[in-house]
Every structure is written in structure tokens, then in C-alpha cells.
Tab-separated table of C-alpha atoms in Angstrom:
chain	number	residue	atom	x	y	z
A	1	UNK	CA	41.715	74.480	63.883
A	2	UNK	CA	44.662	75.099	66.490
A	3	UNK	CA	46.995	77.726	65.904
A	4	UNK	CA	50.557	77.374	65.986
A	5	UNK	CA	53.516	79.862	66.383
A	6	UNK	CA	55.985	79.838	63.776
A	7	UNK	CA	59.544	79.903	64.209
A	8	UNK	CA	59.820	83.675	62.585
A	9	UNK	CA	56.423	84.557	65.236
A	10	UNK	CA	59.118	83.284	68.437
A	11	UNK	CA	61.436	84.996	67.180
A	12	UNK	CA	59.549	88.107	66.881
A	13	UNK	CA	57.935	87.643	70.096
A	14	UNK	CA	61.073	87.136	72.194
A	15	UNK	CA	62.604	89.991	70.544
A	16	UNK	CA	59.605	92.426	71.369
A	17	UNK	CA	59.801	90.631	74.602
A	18	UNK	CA	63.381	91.913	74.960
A	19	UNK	CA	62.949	95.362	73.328
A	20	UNK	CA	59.927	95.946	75.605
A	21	UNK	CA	61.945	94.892	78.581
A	22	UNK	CA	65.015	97.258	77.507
A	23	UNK	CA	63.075	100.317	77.139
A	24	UNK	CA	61.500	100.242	80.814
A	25	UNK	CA	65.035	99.801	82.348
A	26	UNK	CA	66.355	102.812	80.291
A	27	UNK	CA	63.642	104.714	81.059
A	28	UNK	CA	64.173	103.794	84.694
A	29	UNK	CA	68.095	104.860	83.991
A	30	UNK	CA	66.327	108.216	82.803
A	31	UNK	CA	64.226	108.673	85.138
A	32	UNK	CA	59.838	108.820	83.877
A	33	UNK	CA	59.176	111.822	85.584
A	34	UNK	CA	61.986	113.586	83.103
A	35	UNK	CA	60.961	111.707	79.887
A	36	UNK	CA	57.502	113.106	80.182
A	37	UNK	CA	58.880	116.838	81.859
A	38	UNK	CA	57.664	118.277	78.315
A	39	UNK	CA	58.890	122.269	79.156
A	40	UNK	CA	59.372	124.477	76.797
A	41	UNK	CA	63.552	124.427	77.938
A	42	UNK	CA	63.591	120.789	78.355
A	43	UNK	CA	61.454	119.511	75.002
A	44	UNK	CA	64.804	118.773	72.736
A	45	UNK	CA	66.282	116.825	75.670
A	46	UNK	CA	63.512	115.118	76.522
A	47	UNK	CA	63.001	114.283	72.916
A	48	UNK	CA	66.416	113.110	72.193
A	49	UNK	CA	66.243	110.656	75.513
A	50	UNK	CA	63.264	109.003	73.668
A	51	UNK	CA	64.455	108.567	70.615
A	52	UNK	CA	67.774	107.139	72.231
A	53	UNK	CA	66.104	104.600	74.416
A	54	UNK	CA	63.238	103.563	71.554
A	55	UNK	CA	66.506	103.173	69.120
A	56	UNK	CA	68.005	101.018	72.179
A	57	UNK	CA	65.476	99.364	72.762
A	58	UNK	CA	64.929	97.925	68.700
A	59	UNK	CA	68.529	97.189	68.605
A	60	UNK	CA	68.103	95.012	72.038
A	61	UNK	CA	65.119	93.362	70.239
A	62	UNK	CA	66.558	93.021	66.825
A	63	UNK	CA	69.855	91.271	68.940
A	64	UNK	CA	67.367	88.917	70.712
A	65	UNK	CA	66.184	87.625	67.867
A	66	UNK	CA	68.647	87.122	65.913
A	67	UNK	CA	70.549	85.403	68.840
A	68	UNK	CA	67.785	83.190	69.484
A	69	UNK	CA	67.847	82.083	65.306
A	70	UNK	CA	71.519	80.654	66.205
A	71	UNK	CA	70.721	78.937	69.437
A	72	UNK	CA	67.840	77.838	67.557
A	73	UNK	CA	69.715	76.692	64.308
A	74	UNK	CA	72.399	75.356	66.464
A	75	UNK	CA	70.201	72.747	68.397
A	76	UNK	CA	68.910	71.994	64.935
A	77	UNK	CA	72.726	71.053	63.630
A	78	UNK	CA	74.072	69.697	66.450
A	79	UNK	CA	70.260	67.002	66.682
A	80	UNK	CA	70.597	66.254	62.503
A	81	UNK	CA	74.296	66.119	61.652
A	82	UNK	CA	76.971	64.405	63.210
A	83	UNK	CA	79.312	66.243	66.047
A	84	UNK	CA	81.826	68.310	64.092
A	85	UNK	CA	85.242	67.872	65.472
A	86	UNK	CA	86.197	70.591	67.625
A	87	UNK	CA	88.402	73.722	66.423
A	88	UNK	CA	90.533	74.834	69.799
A	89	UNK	CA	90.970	78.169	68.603
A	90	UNK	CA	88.225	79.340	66.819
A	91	UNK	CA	86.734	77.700	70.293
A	92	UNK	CA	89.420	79.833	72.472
A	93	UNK	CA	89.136	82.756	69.769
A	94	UNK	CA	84.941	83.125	70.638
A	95	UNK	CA	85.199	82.051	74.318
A	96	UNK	CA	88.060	83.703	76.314
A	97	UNK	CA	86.604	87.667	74.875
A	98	UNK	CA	83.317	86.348	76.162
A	99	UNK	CA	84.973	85.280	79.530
A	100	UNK	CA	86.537	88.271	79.560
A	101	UNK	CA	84.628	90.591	79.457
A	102	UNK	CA	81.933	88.882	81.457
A	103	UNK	CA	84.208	89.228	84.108
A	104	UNK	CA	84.457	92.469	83.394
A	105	UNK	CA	81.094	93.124	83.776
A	106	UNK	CA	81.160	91.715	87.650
A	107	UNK	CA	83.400	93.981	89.160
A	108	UNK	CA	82.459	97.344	87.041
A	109	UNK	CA	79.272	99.758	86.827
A	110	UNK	CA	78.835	99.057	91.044
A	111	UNK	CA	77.424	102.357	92.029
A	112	UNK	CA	74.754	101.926	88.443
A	113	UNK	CA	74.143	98.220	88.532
A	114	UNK	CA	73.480	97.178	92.270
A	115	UNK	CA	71.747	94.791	94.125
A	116	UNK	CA	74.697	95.199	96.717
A	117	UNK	CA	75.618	94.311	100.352
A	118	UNK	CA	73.402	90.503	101.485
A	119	UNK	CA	72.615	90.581	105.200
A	120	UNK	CA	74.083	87.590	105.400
A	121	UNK	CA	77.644	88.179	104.648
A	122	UNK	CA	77.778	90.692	107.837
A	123	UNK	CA	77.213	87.547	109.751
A	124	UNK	CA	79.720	85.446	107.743
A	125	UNK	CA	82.576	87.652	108.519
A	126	UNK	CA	81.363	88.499	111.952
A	127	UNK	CA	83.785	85.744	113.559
A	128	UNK	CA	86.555	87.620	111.668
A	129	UNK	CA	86.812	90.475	113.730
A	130	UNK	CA	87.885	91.141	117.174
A	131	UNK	CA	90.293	88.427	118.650
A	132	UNK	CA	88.515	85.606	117.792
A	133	UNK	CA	90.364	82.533	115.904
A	134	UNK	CA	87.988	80.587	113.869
A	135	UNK	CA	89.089	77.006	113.378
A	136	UNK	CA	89.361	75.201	110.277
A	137	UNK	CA	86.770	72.376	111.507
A	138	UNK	CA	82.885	72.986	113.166
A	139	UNK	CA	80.907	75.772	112.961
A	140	UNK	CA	80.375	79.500	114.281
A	141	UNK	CA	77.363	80.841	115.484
A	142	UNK	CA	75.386	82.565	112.620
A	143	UNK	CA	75.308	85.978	114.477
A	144	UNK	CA	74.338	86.822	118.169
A	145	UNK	CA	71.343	88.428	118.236
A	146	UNK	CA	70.069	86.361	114.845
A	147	UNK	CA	66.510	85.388	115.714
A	148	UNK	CA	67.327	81.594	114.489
A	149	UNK	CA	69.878	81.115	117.610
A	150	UNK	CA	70.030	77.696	116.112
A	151	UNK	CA	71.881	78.327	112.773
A	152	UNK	CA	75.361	77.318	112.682
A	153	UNK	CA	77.602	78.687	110.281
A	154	UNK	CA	80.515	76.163	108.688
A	155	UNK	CA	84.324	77.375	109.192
A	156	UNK	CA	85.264	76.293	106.146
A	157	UNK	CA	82.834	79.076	104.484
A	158	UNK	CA	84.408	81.419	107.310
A	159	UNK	CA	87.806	80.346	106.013
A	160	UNK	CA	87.141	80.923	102.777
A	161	UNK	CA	85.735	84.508	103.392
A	162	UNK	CA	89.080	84.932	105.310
A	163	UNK	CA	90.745	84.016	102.305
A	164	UNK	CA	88.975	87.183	100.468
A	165	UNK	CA	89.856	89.424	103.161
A	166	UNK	CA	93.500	88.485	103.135
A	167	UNK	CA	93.432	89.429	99.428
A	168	UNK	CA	90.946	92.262	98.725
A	169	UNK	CA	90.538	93.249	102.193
A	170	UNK	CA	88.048	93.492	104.879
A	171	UNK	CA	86.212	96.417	103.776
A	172	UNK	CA	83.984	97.360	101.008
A	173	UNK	CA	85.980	95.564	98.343
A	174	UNK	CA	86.593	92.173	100.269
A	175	UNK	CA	82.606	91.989	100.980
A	176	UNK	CA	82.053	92.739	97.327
A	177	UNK	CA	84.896	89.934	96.157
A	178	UNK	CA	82.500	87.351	98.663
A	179	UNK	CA	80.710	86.839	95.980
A	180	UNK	CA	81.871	88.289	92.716
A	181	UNK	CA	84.849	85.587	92.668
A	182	UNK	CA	82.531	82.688	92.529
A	183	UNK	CA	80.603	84.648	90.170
A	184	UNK	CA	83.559	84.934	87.791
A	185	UNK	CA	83.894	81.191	88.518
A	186	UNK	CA	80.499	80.339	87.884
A	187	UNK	CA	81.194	81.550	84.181
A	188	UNK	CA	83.447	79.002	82.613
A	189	UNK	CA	81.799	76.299	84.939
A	190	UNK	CA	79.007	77.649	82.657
A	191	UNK	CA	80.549	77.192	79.485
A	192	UNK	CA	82.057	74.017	80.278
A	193	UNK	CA	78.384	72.328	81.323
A	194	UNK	CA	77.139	73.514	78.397
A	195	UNK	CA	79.849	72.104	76.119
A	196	UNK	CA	79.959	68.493	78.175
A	197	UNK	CA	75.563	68.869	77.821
A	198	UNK	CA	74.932	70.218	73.787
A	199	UNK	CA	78.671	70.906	72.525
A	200	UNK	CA	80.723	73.522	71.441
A	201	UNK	CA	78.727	75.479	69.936
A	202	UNK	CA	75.616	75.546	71.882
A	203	UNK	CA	78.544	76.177	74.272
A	204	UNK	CA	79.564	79.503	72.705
A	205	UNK	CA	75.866	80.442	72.767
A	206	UNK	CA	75.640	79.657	76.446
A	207	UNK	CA	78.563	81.271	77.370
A	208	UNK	CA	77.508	84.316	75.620
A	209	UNK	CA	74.303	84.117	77.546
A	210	UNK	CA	76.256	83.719	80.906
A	211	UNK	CA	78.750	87.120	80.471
A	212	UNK	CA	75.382	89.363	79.630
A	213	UNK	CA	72.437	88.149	80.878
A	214	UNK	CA	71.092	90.418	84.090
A	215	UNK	CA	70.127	88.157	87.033
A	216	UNK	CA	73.406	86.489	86.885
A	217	UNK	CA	75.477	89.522	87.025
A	218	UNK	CA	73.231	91.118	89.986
A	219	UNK	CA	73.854	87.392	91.605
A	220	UNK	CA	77.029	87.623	91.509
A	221	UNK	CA	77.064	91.498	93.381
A	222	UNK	CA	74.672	90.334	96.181
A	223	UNK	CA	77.410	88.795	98.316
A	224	UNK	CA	74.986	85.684	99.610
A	225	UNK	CA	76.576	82.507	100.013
A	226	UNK	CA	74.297	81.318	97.240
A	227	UNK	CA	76.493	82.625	94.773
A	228	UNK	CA	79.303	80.213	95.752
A	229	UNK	CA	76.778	77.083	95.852
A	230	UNK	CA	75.592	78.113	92.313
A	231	UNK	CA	79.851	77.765	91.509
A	232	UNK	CA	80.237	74.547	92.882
A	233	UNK	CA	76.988	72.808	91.608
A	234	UNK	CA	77.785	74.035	87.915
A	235	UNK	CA	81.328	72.510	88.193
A	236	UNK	CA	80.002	69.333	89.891
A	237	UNK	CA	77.384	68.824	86.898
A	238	UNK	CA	79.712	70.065	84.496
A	239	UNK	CA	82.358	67.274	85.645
A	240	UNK	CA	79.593	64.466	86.304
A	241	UNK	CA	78.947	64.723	82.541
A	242	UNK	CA	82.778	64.564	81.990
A	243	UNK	CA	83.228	61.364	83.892
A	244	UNK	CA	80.117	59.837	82.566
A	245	UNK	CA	81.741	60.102	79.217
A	246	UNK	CA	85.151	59.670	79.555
A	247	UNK	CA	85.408	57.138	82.983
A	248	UNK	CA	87.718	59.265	84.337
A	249	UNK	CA	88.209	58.947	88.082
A	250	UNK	CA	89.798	62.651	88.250
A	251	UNK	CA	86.829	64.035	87.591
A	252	UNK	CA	84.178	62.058	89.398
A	253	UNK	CA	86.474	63.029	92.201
A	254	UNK	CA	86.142	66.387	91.192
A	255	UNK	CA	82.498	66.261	91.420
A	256	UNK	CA	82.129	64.950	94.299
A	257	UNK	CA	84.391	67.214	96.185
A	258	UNK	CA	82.435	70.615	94.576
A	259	UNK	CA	78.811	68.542	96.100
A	260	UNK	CA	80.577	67.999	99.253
A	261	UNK	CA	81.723	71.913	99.677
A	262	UNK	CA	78.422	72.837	98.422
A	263	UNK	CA	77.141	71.805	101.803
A	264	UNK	CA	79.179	74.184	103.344
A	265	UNK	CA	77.996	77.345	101.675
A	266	UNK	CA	73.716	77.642	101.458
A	267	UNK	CA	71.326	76.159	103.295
A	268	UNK	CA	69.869	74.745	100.378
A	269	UNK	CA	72.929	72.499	99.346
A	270	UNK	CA	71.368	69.437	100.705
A	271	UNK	CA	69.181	69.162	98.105
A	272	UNK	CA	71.461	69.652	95.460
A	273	UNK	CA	73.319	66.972	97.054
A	274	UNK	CA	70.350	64.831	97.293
A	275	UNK	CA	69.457	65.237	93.311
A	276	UNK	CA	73.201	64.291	92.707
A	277	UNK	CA	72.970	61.026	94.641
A	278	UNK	CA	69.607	60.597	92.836
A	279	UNK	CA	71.462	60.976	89.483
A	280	UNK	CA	74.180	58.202	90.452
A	281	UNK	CA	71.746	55.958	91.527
A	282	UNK	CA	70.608	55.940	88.532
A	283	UNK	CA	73.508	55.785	85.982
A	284	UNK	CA	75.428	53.310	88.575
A	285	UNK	CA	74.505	50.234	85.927
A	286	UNK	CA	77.990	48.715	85.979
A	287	UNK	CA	81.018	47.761	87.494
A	288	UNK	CA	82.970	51.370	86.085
A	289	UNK	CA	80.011	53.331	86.706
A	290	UNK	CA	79.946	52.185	90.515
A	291	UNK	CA	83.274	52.753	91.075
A	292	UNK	CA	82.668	56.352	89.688
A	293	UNK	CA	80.080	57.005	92.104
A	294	UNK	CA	82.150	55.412	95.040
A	295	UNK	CA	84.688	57.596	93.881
A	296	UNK	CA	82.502	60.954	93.775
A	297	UNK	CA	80.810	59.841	97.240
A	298	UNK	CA	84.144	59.274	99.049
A	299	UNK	CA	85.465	62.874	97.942
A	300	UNK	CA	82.167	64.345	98.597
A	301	UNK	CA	82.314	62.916	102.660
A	302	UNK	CA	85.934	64.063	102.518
A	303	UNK	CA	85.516	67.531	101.184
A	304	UNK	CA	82.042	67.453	103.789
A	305	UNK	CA	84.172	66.283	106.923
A	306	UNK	CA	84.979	69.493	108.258
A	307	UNK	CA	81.488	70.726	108.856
């Protein structure tokens, strides 16, 4: 006899899961050494912290799992009936608050919800200062006494840092806005990857996801140059899908130009680039699907020149 876990026994896994995993980062918030500082002053308060993180904690739970029913029930609609037409504004209605407020959650809570300043970006920005003039085209140095001496760093990535710094500044704000602006942008390339993938409403589930989930609010504080790769893939996939459906040129040119600035950002981009070329290979059947490709490769090259 094998056993099997029920859909109700997921559920209540992945919401003890979550309620588990809610409770240890408010009791980080309130410190372990107070929660269990059982004084004859400081019982009531310690008291009333636990039974404000345990209540916390359910309601995280009790949220997980019901969250996971609709994602759940959702995949199960959108595999057995036939795609609903789609509402614009009960779409906009659900989406923009989410958007919203998930970019909301990027630039608040800094001091209380870190990671913080990347190594990295000190590097990025060092050809901004001093009297320098970084050109559009090539490559920098990536930082003097850097042990890989090697490691170039592209100008259009300088250029676009340069960008920030015209806007929020050079200081602690422009660092920050390094990376929290493709963070924000990352969002709605979210959504719309998930809508072009599963649909709208495994969209509005996703998208939910995006604005709340940790990781990819700390990502998009840590001011690495990954966070701008993880921008441009999204939107490349997220228009790939959109030209594989529609045949639209616009947006295979759209994908390839996000692959071909990808290469520009983390050192990792060549393999993203490498799966995407792996993925036209394979869809490039016929005449229009060729051209598509063509189409993506010669903005990718274009938008790749530079370096």
C-alpha cells in the first residue's frame, strides 16, 4: 500500500509550512532572548508578544492555504474548461492595487527589511566619479584593486547606473534605486509572463505572489546587477510567448533586444541567452517562425553591439 497526500493534507502542510516559517521571523523581529526573559516586570509583555506572533503566525498559515486552494482550483479551470474571455477591468481592478503596492513594498521598511548595499555596485559606479567620462561603447575596468584584474565591466550598464544617479542621485538613494527600479520592473514583466504562460487568472495569482513574496523583495534591495538581468529575461520570455502566439514582429524584436541587454548586466546572461537560442531553435518550424527568430536575433546583436 503507498500512501498518498491529499489535496486538503498539501494544503495543510504548506500552510504549517508557512505559519512555522512566520513565527521564527517574528520572533527574530522580537528578539528570543526577550520572548523567553520571563521576569516578574516583563511576564505580561512577554506574554502578549507570544500570543501576537502565534496569532500571526495561524493567520500567515490559514492565508497560505487558502491561497494555494485558488492557484490550485485555478490550474484546475483554466486545464478543464475553455479560456474565459478576458474582463479588462476586473483584470486592471485586481492587478494595478497588487502592482501598487508591491512597489510599495520595494522602496519602504529599508532600515527593517535589508539585505542592503552589493559589493558590486561600488564598482559599477566607480567610473562615475572623479573626472572620468565613460563612453557609451566598451567596457570599464571592474575596479582597481579587484582581484579578477580581468573583469570588464560594460558602459552601457555604467550608463544606465548614470541614468539613476542623474535622477535619485549619487548617494544612498541612487545606489538603492540600482536595483529597486528593475525590481519594480520585474513585477508586471511578472504578471505579464504569467498571463502569456497560464492566463489571467493564474496571472492574478502570480502577480499576487510577485508584490509579497520575500526573496524577491530582498532581490530587489541588494543593488547587484542581477536584479536588472532577472528584468530583462522576464520581459524577453514574457514577449517570446507573445510573438509565438500572435506573429508579431514588435515583439520578437522586443525579445530579442531585452536578451541582448541582458548580456550587459550579470555575468551569467550568457546562458540565459544560450537557453533562448535553444528555445528558437526549436520552435523555428516555418517560414513565420524563422523570420521571428531572425527578427529577435538581429535586435538581440543590435541591442549587444555596444559591449
Amino acid at each position: 500500500m503507498h500512501a498518498t497526500l491529499t489535496a486538503r493534507m498539501v494544503r495543510v502542510l504548506f500552510g504549517g509550512f508557512t505559519a512555522v516559517q512566520t513565527f521564527f521571523w517574528l520572533a527574530r523581529v522580537d528578539r528570543f532572548e526577550v520572548l523567553f526573559w520571563w521576569t516578574g516586570e516583563m511576564w505580561l509583555y512577554v506574554l502578549l508578544l507570544w500570543i501576537k506572533d502565534l496569532a500571526l503566525a495561524a493567520a500567515a498559515g490559514f492565508l497560505a492555504a487558502r491561497l494555494l486552494a485558488l492557484v490550485t482550483n485555478a490550474v484546475a479551470r483554466e486545464e478543464s474548461e475553455p479560456p474565459a474571455a478576458p474582463r479588462p477591468l476586473a483584470e486592471a481592478a485586481w492587478a494595478l492595487p497588487v502592482l501598487v503596492l508591491g512597489v510599495a513594498l520595494r522602496w519602504s521598511f529599508r532600515s527593517s527589511n535589508p539585505p542592503g548595499l552589493w559589493v558590486d555596485t561600488v564598482y559599477v559606479a566607480r567610473p562615475l566619479f572623479g573626472d572620468g567620462v565613460v563612453p557609451f561603447w566598451g567596457a570599464s575596468a571592474y575596479g582597481e584593486s579587484f582581484p579578477a584584474r580581468d573583469e570588464v565591466l560594460s558602459n552601457v550598464y555604467v550608463t544606465f547606473v548614470r541614468a539613476v544617479f542623474a535622477v535619485f542621485g549619487s548617494g544612498e538613494t541612487g545606489l538603492f534605486a540600482v536595483s529597486a527600479l528593475p525590481g519594480c520592473v520585474a513585477l508586471p514583466a511578472f504578471w505579464w509572463l504569467a498571463r502569456e504562460a497560464f492566463g489571467p487568472r493564474t496571472a492574478g495569482v502570480a502577480v499576487l505572489l510577485g508584490a509579497l513574496v520575500g526573496w524577491p523583495i530582498l532581490l530587489a534591495r541588494w543593488t547587484a546587477t542581477v536584479v536588472l538581468l532577472l528584468a530583462l529575461v522576464l520581459l524577453a520570455a514574457a514577449a517570446t510567448l507573445r510573438a509565438r502566439r500572435t506573429g508579431s514582429f514588435a515583439f520578437a524584436t522586443l525579445a530579442g533586444a531585452c536578451v541582448g541587454l541582458s548580456l550587459h548586466t550579470y555575468a551569467a546572461a550568457g546562458a540565459v541567452a544560450a537557453a533562448f537560442v535553444a528555445f528558437a531553435l526549436l520552435e523555428a518550424r516555418d517560414t513565420r517562425t524563422r523570420r521571428l527568430a531572425l527578427a529577435a536575433a538581429a535586435a538581440a546583436l543590435l541591442a549587444f553591439a555596444p559591449l
